[in-house]
């Protein structure tokens, strides 16, 4: 069984910050910043591509509440709300989860984005994705 399913079942300890019938939110053990929280659907889905509509809605509604709870508790300057989908994108636990990462300073979390706008034809890409 996956590690987050074990946590949800209570077989592995965690620091719970929120729970309802469908969602459990726990402190991420790595604490990228103070209050870094993971929102887990209680049902196992491997990743964002697998997540069903019902749980997508449960997770996002819970994430809104929890973000406000962290905001009230620590008054950060902002948040990153992140999902890593598959290993190439940094997913290390294959049980869908959202990261809520409060932000206090600029360099706590570095995400480098290249500007590749000169390399791609946006009309062609939009057509391809729309199918
Ligand atoms: P990701 O890399 O997006 O799949 O995120 C997985 C996250 O789970 C990482 O940030 C880990 O620090 C966190 N993590 C792994 N094991 C545990 C655990 N037992 N309790 C809390 N967080 C965990
Ligand atoms: Zn699981």
mmCIF file with all atom_site columns, C-alpha atoms and ligand atoms in Angstrom:
data_model
loop_
_atom_site.group_PDB
_atom_site.id
_atom_site.type_symbol
_atom_site.label_atom_id
_atom_site.label_alt_id
_atom_site.label_comp_id
_atom_site.label_asym_id
_atom_site.label_entity_id
_atom_site.label_seq_id
_atom_site.pdbx_PDB_ins_code
_atom_site.Cartn_x
_atom_site.Cartn_y
_atom_site.Cartn_z
_atom_site.occupancy
_atom_site.B_iso_or_equiv
_atom_site.pdbx_formal_charge
_atom_site.auth_seq_id
_atom_site.auth_comp_id
_atom_site.auth_asym_id
_atom_site.auth_atom_id
_atom_site.pdbx_PDB_model_num
ATOM   1   C  CA  . UNK A 1 1   ? 0.000   0.000  0.000   1.00 0.00 ? 1   UNK A CA  1
ATOM   2   C  CA  . UNK A 1 2   ? 1.280   3.524  -0.733  1.00 0.00 ? 2   UNK A CA  1
ATOM   3   C  CA  . UNK A 1 3   ? 2.710   5.639  2.083   1.00 0.00 ? 3   UNK A CA  1
ATOM   4   C  CA  . UNK A 1 4   ? -0.107  8.223  1.961   1.00 0.00 ? 4   UNK A CA  1
ATOM   5   C  CA  . UNK A 1 5   ? -2.762  5.456  2.112   1.00 0.00 ? 5   UNK A CA  1
ATOM   6   C  CA  . UNK A 1 6   ? -0.914  4.154  5.194   1.00 0.00 ? 6   UNK A CA  1
ATOM   7   C  CA  . UNK A 1 7   ? -1.009  7.654  6.722   1.00 0.00 ? 7   UNK A CA  1
ATOM   8   C  CA  . UNK A 1 8   ? -4.737  8.003  5.924   1.00 0.00 ? 8   UNK A CA  1
ATOM   9   C  CA  . UNK A 1 9   ? -5.394  4.633  7.604   1.00 0.00 ? 9   UNK A CA  1
ATOM   10  C  CA  . UNK A 1 10  ? -3.395  5.795  10.655  1.00 0.00 ? 10  UNK A CA  1
ATOM   11  C  CA  . UNK A 1 11  ? -0.711  3.125  10.244  1.00 0.00 ? 11  UNK A CA  1
ATOM   12  C  CA  . UNK A 1 12  ? 2.020   5.753  9.836   1.00 0.00 ? 12  UNK A CA  1
ATOM   13  C  CA  . UNK A 1 13  ? 2.024   8.858  12.062  1.00 0.00 ? 13  UNK A CA  1
ATOM   14  C  CA  . UNK A 1 14  ? 1.528   12.319 10.628  1.00 0.00 ? 14  UNK A CA  1
ATOM   15  C  CA  . UNK A 1 15  ? 0.821   15.861 11.772  1.00 0.00 ? 15  UNK A CA  1
ATOM   16  C  CA  . UNK A 1 16  ? -2.790  16.435 10.846  1.00 0.00 ? 16  UNK A CA  1
ATOM   17  C  CA  . UNK A 1 17  ? -3.962  20.001 10.194  1.00 0.00 ? 17  UNK A CA  1
ATOM   18  C  CA  . UNK A 1 18  ? -7.396  19.285 8.664   1.00 0.00 ? 18  UNK A CA  1
ATOM   19  C  CA  . UNK A 1 19  ? -9.684  16.324 8.046   1.00 0.00 ? 19  UNK A CA  1
ATOM   20  C  CA  . UNK A 1 20  ? -13.139 15.730 6.626   1.00 0.00 ? 20  UNK A CA  1
ATOM   21  C  CA  . UNK A 1 21  ? -14.909 12.699 5.113   1.00 0.00 ? 21  UNK A CA  1
ATOM   22  C  CA  . UNK A 1 22  ? -12.961 12.857 1.857   1.00 0.00 ? 22  UNK A CA  1
ATOM   23  C  CA  . UNK A 1 23  ? -9.719  14.694 2.544   1.00 0.00 ? 23  UNK A CA  1
ATOM   24  C  CA  . UNK A 1 24  ? -6.802  14.608 4.980   1.00 0.00 ? 24  UNK A CA  1
ATOM   25  C  CA  . UNK A 1 25  ? -4.276  17.450 5.189   1.00 0.00 ? 25  UNK A CA  1
ATOM   26  C  CA  . UNK A 1 26  ? -0.941  16.903 6.933   1.00 0.00 ? 26  UNK A CA  1
ATOM   27  C  CA  . UNK A 1 27  ? 2.267   18.839 7.390   1.00 0.00 ? 27  UNK A CA  1
ATOM   28  C  CA  . UNK A 1 28  ? 4.830   17.898 4.756   1.00 0.00 ? 28  UNK A CA  1
ATOM   29  C  CA  . UNK A 1 29  ? 7.742   16.274 6.535   1.00 0.00 ? 29  UNK A CA  1
ATOM   30  C  CA  . UNK A 1 30  ? 10.212  18.381 4.508   1.00 0.00 ? 30  UNK A CA  1
ATOM   31  C  CA  . UNK A 1 31  ? 8.628   21.817 5.365   1.00 0.00 ? 31  UNK A CA  1
ATOM   32  C  CA  . UNK A 1 32  ? 9.922   23.780 2.363   1.00 0.00 ? 32  UNK A CA  1
ATOM   33  C  CA  . UNK A 1 33  ? 8.565   26.698 4.386   1.00 0.00 ? 33  UNK A CA  1
ATOM   34  C  CA  . UNK A 1 34  ? 6.830   26.913 7.784   1.00 0.00 ? 34  UNK A CA  1
ATOM   35  C  CA  . UNK A 1 35  ? 3.334   25.467 7.429   1.00 0.00 ? 35  UNK A CA  1
ATOM   36  C  CA  . UNK A 1 36  ? 3.971   23.556 4.160   1.00 0.00 ? 36  UNK A CA  1
ATOM   37  C  CA  . UNK A 1 37  ? 0.916   21.282 3.965   1.00 0.00 ? 37  UNK A CA  1
ATOM   38  C  CA  . UNK A 1 38  ? -0.158  18.362 1.776   1.00 0.00 ? 38  UNK A CA  1
ATOM   39  C  CA  . UNK A 1 39  ? -3.816  17.869 0.870   1.00 0.00 ? 39  UNK A CA  1
ATOM   40  C  CA  . UNK A 1 40  ? -4.592  14.197 0.242   1.00 0.00 ? 40  UNK A CA  1
ATOM   41  C  CA  . UNK A 1 41  ? -7.812  12.679 -1.098  1.00 0.00 ? 41  UNK A CA  1
ATOM   42  C  CA  . UNK A 1 42  ? -8.737  9.755  1.178   1.00 0.00 ? 42  UNK A CA  1
ATOM   43  C  CA  . UNK A 1 43  ? -9.258  7.640  -1.938  1.00 0.00 ? 43  UNK A CA  1
ATOM   44  C  CA  . UNK A 1 44  ? -6.115  6.626  -3.817  1.00 0.00 ? 44  UNK A CA  1
ATOM   45  C  CA  . UNK A 1 45  ? -5.495  8.180  -7.230  1.00 0.00 ? 45  UNK A CA  1
ATOM   46  C  CA  . UNK A 1 46  ? -2.018  7.901  -8.722  1.00 0.00 ? 46  UNK A CA  1
ATOM   47  C  CA  . UNK A 1 47  ? -1.867  11.422 -10.079 1.00 0.00 ? 47  UNK A CA  1
ATOM   48  C  CA  . UNK A 1 48  ? -3.776  14.433 -11.424 1.00 0.00 ? 48  UNK A CA  1
ATOM   49  C  CA  . UNK A 1 49  ? -4.612  12.608 -14.647 1.00 0.00 ? 49  UNK A CA  1
ATOM   50  C  CA  . UNK A 1 50  ? -6.382  9.875  -12.655 1.00 0.00 ? 50  UNK A CA  1
ATOM   51  C  CA  . UNK A 1 51  ? -8.183  12.087 -10.135 1.00 0.00 ? 51  UNK A CA  1
ATOM   52  C  CA  . UNK A 1 52  ? -11.965 11.917 -10.576 1.00 0.00 ? 52  UNK A CA  1
ATOM   53  C  CA  . UNK A 1 53  ? -14.204 15.001 -10.664 1.00 0.00 ? 53  UNK A CA  1
ATOM   54  C  CA  . UNK A 1 54  ? -15.741 14.354 -7.262  1.00 0.00 ? 54  UNK A CA  1
ATOM   55  C  CA  . UNK A 1 55  ? -12.382 14.201 -5.488  1.00 0.00 ? 55  UNK A CA  1
ATOM   56  C  CA  . UNK A 1 56  ? -10.943 17.053 -7.566  1.00 0.00 ? 56  UNK A CA  1
ATOM   57  C  CA  . UNK A 1 57  ? -13.675 19.184 -6.110  1.00 0.00 ? 57  UNK A CA  1
ATOM   58  C  CA  . UNK A 1 58  ? -13.205 17.864 -2.544  1.00 0.00 ? 58  UNK A CA  1
ATOM   59  C  CA  . UNK A 1 59  ? -9.456  18.492 -2.664  1.00 0.00 ? 59  UNK A CA  1
ATOM   60  C  CA  . UNK A 1 60  ? -9.721  22.009 -4.096  1.00 0.00 ? 60  UNK A CA  1
ATOM   61  C  CA  . UNK A 1 61  ? -12.448 23.111 -1.707  1.00 0.00 ? 61  UNK A CA  1
ATOM   62  C  CA  . UNK A 1 62  ? -10.424 21.761 1.228   1.00 0.00 ? 62  UNK A CA  1
ATOM   63  C  CA  . UNK A 1 63  ? -7.271  23.425 -0.137  1.00 0.00 ? 63  UNK A CA  1
ATOM   64  C  CA  . UNK A 1 64  ? -9.046  26.802 -0.135  1.00 0.00 ? 64  UNK A CA  1
ATOM   65  C  CA  . UNK A 1 65  ? -10.051 26.348 3.512   1.00 0.00 ? 65  UNK A CA  1
ATOM   66  C  CA  . UNK A 1 66  ? -6.607  25.163 4.587   1.00 0.00 ? 66  UNK A CA  1
ATOM   67  C  CA  . UNK A 1 67  ? -4.840  27.987 2.753   1.00 0.00 ? 67  UNK A CA  1
ATOM   68  C  CA  . UNK A 1 68  ? -7.011  30.435 4.697   1.00 0.00 ? 68  UNK A CA  1
ATOM   69  C  CA  . UNK A 1 69  ? -6.221  28.587 7.956   1.00 0.00 ? 69  UNK A CA  1
ATOM   70  C  CA  . UNK A 1 70  ? -2.473  28.871 7.292   1.00 0.00 ? 70  UNK A CA  1
ATOM   71  C  CA  . UNK A 1 71  ? -2.914  32.506 6.276   1.00 0.00 ? 71  UNK A CA  1
ATOM   72  C  CA  . UNK A 1 72  ? -4.630  33.244 9.572   1.00 0.00 ? 72  UNK A CA  1
ATOM   73  C  CA  . UNK A 1 73  ? -2.058  31.326 11.606  1.00 0.00 ? 73  UNK A CA  1
ATOM   74  C  CA  . UNK A 1 74  ? 1.157   32.668 10.043  1.00 0.00 ? 74  UNK A CA  1
ATOM   75  C  CA  . UNK A 1 75  ? 0.253   35.646 7.850   1.00 0.00 ? 75  UNK A CA  1
ATOM   76  C  CA  . UNK A 1 76  ? 2.646   34.703 5.020   1.00 0.00 ? 76  UNK A CA  1
ATOM   77  C  CA  . UNK A 1 77  ? 3.018   37.106 2.090   1.00 0.00 ? 77  UNK A CA  1
ATOM   78  C  CA  . UNK A 1 78  ? 1.648   34.564 -0.415  1.00 0.00 ? 78  UNK A CA  1
ATOM   79  C  CA  . UNK A 1 79  ? 1.367   30.893 -1.340  1.00 0.00 ? 79  UNK A CA  1
ATOM   80  C  CA  . UNK A 1 80  ? 2.351   28.404 -4.003  1.00 0.00 ? 80  UNK A CA  1
ATOM   81  C  CA  . UNK A 1 81  ? -0.332  25.767 -4.556  1.00 0.00 ? 81  UNK A CA  1
ATOM   82  C  CA  . UNK A 1 82  ? 1.413   23.018 -6.493  1.00 0.00 ? 82  UNK A CA  1
ATOM   83  C  CA  . UNK A 1 83  ? 0.841   19.556 -7.869  1.00 0.00 ? 83  UNK A CA  1
ATOM   84  C  CA  . UNK A 1 84  ? 3.676   17.552 -9.376  1.00 0.00 ? 84  UNK A CA  1
ATOM   85  C  CA  . UNK A 1 85  ? 2.292   15.105 -11.944 1.00 0.00 ? 85  UNK A CA  1
ATOM   86  C  CA  . UNK A 1 86  ? 4.586   12.122 -12.571 1.00 0.00 ? 86  UNK A CA  1
ATOM   87  C  CA  . UNK A 1 87  ? 8.234   11.597 -11.779 1.00 0.00 ? 87  UNK A CA  1
ATOM   88  C  CA  . UNK A 1 88  ? 9.607   13.877 -14.512 1.00 0.00 ? 88  UNK A CA  1
ATOM   89  C  CA  . UNK A 1 89  ? 7.710   16.752 -12.879 1.00 0.00 ? 89  UNK A CA  1
ATOM   90  C  CA  . UNK A 1 90  ? 8.977   15.922 -9.386  1.00 0.00 ? 90  UNK A CA  1
ATOM   91  C  CA  . UNK A 1 91  ? 6.240   13.605 -8.093  1.00 0.00 ? 91  UNK A CA  1
ATOM   92  C  CA  . UNK A 1 92  ? 7.842   11.246 -5.582  1.00 0.00 ? 92  UNK A CA  1
ATOM   93  C  CA  . UNK A 1 93  ? 4.720   9.826  -3.913  1.00 0.00 ? 93  UNK A CA  1
ATOM   94  C  CA  . UNK A 1 94  ? 2.274   8.330  -6.403  1.00 0.00 ? 94  UNK A CA  1
ATOM   95  C  CA  . UNK A 1 95  ? -0.852  9.260  -4.453  1.00 0.00 ? 95  UNK A CA  1
ATOM   96  C  CA  . UNK A 1 96  ? -2.281  12.498 -5.834  1.00 0.00 ? 96  UNK A CA  1
ATOM   97  C  CA  . UNK A 1 97  ? -1.714  15.445 -3.491  1.00 0.00 ? 97  UNK A CA  1
ATOM   98  C  CA  . UNK A 1 98  ? -1.633  19.218 -3.536  1.00 0.00 ? 98  UNK A CA  1
ATOM   99  C  CA  . UNK A 1 99  ? 1.194   21.123 -1.867  1.00 0.00 ? 99  UNK A CA  1
ATOM   100 C  CA  . UNK A 1 100 ? 0.229   24.332 -0.080  1.00 0.00 ? 100 UNK A CA  1
ATOM   101 C  CA  . UNK A 1 101 ? 3.457   26.262 0.435   1.00 0.00 ? 101 UNK A CA  1
ATOM   102 C  CA  . UNK A 1 102 ? 3.224   29.530 2.331   1.00 0.00 ? 102 UNK A CA  1
ATOM   103 C  CA  . UNK A 1 103 ? 5.694   32.134 1.117   1.00 0.00 ? 103 UNK A CA  1
ATOM   104 C  CA  . UNK A 1 104 ? 7.566   34.500 3.396   1.00 0.00 ? 104 UNK A CA  1
ATOM   105 C  CA  . UNK A 1 105 ? 10.600  35.393 1.282   1.00 0.00 ? 105 UNK A CA  1
ATOM   106 C  CA  . UNK A 1 106 ? 11.569  35.422 -2.393  1.00 0.00 ? 106 UNK A CA  1
ATOM   107 C  CA  . UNK A 1 107 ? 14.223  32.706 -2.531  1.00 0.00 ? 107 UNK A CA  1
ATOM   108 C  CA  . UNK A 1 108 ? 12.641  29.941 -0.409  1.00 0.00 ? 108 UNK A CA  1
ATOM   109 C  CA  . UNK A 1 109 ? 11.416  28.140 -3.494  1.00 0.00 ? 109 UNK A CA  1
ATOM   110 C  CA  . UNK A 1 110 ? 13.132  28.601 -6.831  1.00 0.00 ? 110 UNK A CA  1
ATOM   111 C  CA  . UNK A 1 111 ? 11.256  27.740 -9.998  1.00 0.00 ? 111 UNK A CA  1
ATOM   112 C  CA  . UNK A 1 112 ? 13.139  28.702 -13.137 1.00 0.00 ? 112 UNK A CA  1
ATOM   113 C  CA  . UNK A 1 113 ? 11.070  29.350 -16.202 1.00 0.00 ? 113 UNK A CA  1
ATOM   114 C  CA  . UNK A 1 114 ? 12.775  29.751 -19.561 1.00 0.00 ? 114 UNK A CA  1
ATOM   115 C  CA  . UNK A 1 115 ? 11.166  32.119 -22.027 1.00 0.00 ? 115 UNK A CA  1
ATOM   116 C  CA  . UNK A 1 116 ? 10.782  29.890 -25.103 1.00 0.00 ? 116 UNK A CA  1
ATOM   117 C  CA  . UNK A 1 117 ? 8.248   32.087 -26.860 1.00 0.00 ? 117 UNK A CA  1
ATOM   118 C  CA  . UNK A 1 118 ? 10.536  32.559 -29.893 1.00 0.00 ? 118 UNK A CA  1
ATOM   119 C  CA  . UNK A 1 119 ? 10.807  28.778 -30.416 1.00 0.00 ? 119 UNK A CA  1
ATOM   120 C  CA  . UNK A 1 120 ? 7.150   27.871 -30.655 1.00 0.00 ? 120 UNK A CA  1
ATOM   121 C  CA  . UNK A 1 121 ? 4.151   28.664 -32.833 1.00 0.00 ? 121 UNK A CA  1
ATOM   122 C  CA  . UNK A 1 122 ? 1.395   29.315 -30.299 1.00 0.00 ? 122 UNK A CA  1
ATOM   123 C  CA  . UNK A 1 123 ? -1.407  29.031 -32.915 1.00 0.00 ? 123 UNK A CA  1
ATOM   124 C  CA  . UNK A 1 124 ? -0.172  25.587 -33.917 1.00 0.00 ? 124 UNK A CA  1
ATOM   125 C  CA  . UNK A 1 125 ? 0.081   24.432 -30.288 1.00 0.00 ? 125 UNK A CA  1
ATOM   126 C  CA  . UNK A 1 126 ? -3.372  25.727 -29.365 1.00 0.00 ? 126 UNK A CA  1
ATOM   127 C  CA  . UNK A 1 127 ? -4.854  23.947 -32.429 1.00 0.00 ? 127 UNK A CA  1
ATOM   128 C  CA  . UNK A 1 128 ? -3.097  20.683 -31.510 1.00 0.00 ? 128 UNK A CA  1
ATOM   129 C  CA  . UNK A 1 129 ? -4.293  20.758 -27.885 1.00 0.00 ? 129 UNK A CA  1
ATOM   130 C  CA  . UNK A 1 130 ? -7.859  21.674 -28.842 1.00 0.00 ? 130 UNK A CA  1
ATOM   131 C  CA  . UNK A 1 131 ? -7.771  18.703 -31.201 1.00 0.00 ? 131 UNK A CA  1
HETATM 132 P  P1  . LIG B 2 .   ? 5.907   15.054 -4.357  1.00 0.00 ? 1   LIG B P1  1
HETATM 133 O  O1  . LIG B 2 .   ? 7.418   15.030 -4.489  1.00 0.00 ? 1   LIG B O1  1
HETATM 134 O  O2  . LIG B 2 .   ? 5.222   16.169 -5.048  1.00 0.00 ? 1   LIG B O2  1
HETATM 135 O  O3  . LIG B 2 .   ? 5.328   13.679 -4.705  1.00 0.00 ? 1   LIG B O3  1
HETATM 136 O  O4  . LIG B 2 .   ? 5.634   15.299 -2.817  1.00 0.00 ? 1   LIG B O4  1
HETATM 137 C  C1  . LIG B 2 .   ? 5.764   14.303 -1.865  1.00 0.00 ? 1   LIG B C1  1
HETATM 138 C  C2  . LIG B 2 .   ? 5.979   14.996 -0.563  1.00 0.00 ? 1   LIG B C2  1
HETATM 139 O  O5  . LIG B 2 .   ? 5.689   14.079 0.467   1.00 0.00 ? 1   LIG B O5  1
HETATM 140 C  C3  . LIG B 2 .   ? 7.419   15.470 -0.323  1.00 0.00 ? 1   LIG B C3  1
HETATM 141 O  O6  . LIG B 2 .   ? 7.414   16.889 -0.200  1.00 0.00 ? 1   LIG B O6  1
HETATM 142 C  C4  . LIG B 2 .   ? 7.824   14.780 0.975   1.00 0.00 ? 1   LIG B C4  1
HETATM 143 O  O7  . LIG B 2 .   ? 8.543   15.618 1.846   1.00 0.00 ? 1   LIG B O7  1
HETATM 144 C  C5  . LIG B 2 .   ? 6.484   14.399 1.562   1.00 0.00 ? 1   LIG B C5  1
HETATM 145 N  N1  . LIG B 2 .   ? 6.495   13.214 2.420   1.00 0.00 ? 1   LIG B N1  1
HETATM 146 C  C6  . LIG B 2 .   ? 7.051   12.011 2.160   1.00 0.00 ? 1   LIG B C6  1
HETATM 147 N  N2  . LIG B 2 .   ? 6.818   11.167 3.188   1.00 0.00 ? 1   LIG B N2  1
HETATM 148 C  C7  . LIG B 2 .   ? 6.095   11.855 4.099   1.00 0.00 ? 1   LIG B C7  1
HETATM 149 C  C8  . LIG B 2 .   ? 5.559   11.537 5.388   1.00 0.00 ? 1   LIG B C8  1
HETATM 150 N  N3  . LIG B 2 .   ? 5.701   10.327 5.920   1.00 0.00 ? 1   LIG B N3  1
HETATM 151 N  N4  . LIG B 2 .   ? 4.874   12.498 6.051   1.00 0.00 ? 1   LIG B N4  1
HETATM 152 C  C9  . LIG B 2 .   ? 4.725   13.728 5.514   1.00 0.00 ? 1   LIG B C9  1
HETATM 153 N  N5  . LIG B 2 .   ? 5.205   14.090 4.314   1.00 0.00 ? 1   LIG B N5  1
HETATM 154 C  C10 . LIG B 2 .   ? 5.883   13.173 3.619   1.00 0.00 ? 1   LIG B C10 1
HETATM 155 ZN ZN1 . LIG B 2 .   ? -2.416  5.873  -1.781  1.00 0.00 ? 2   LIG B ZN1 1
#
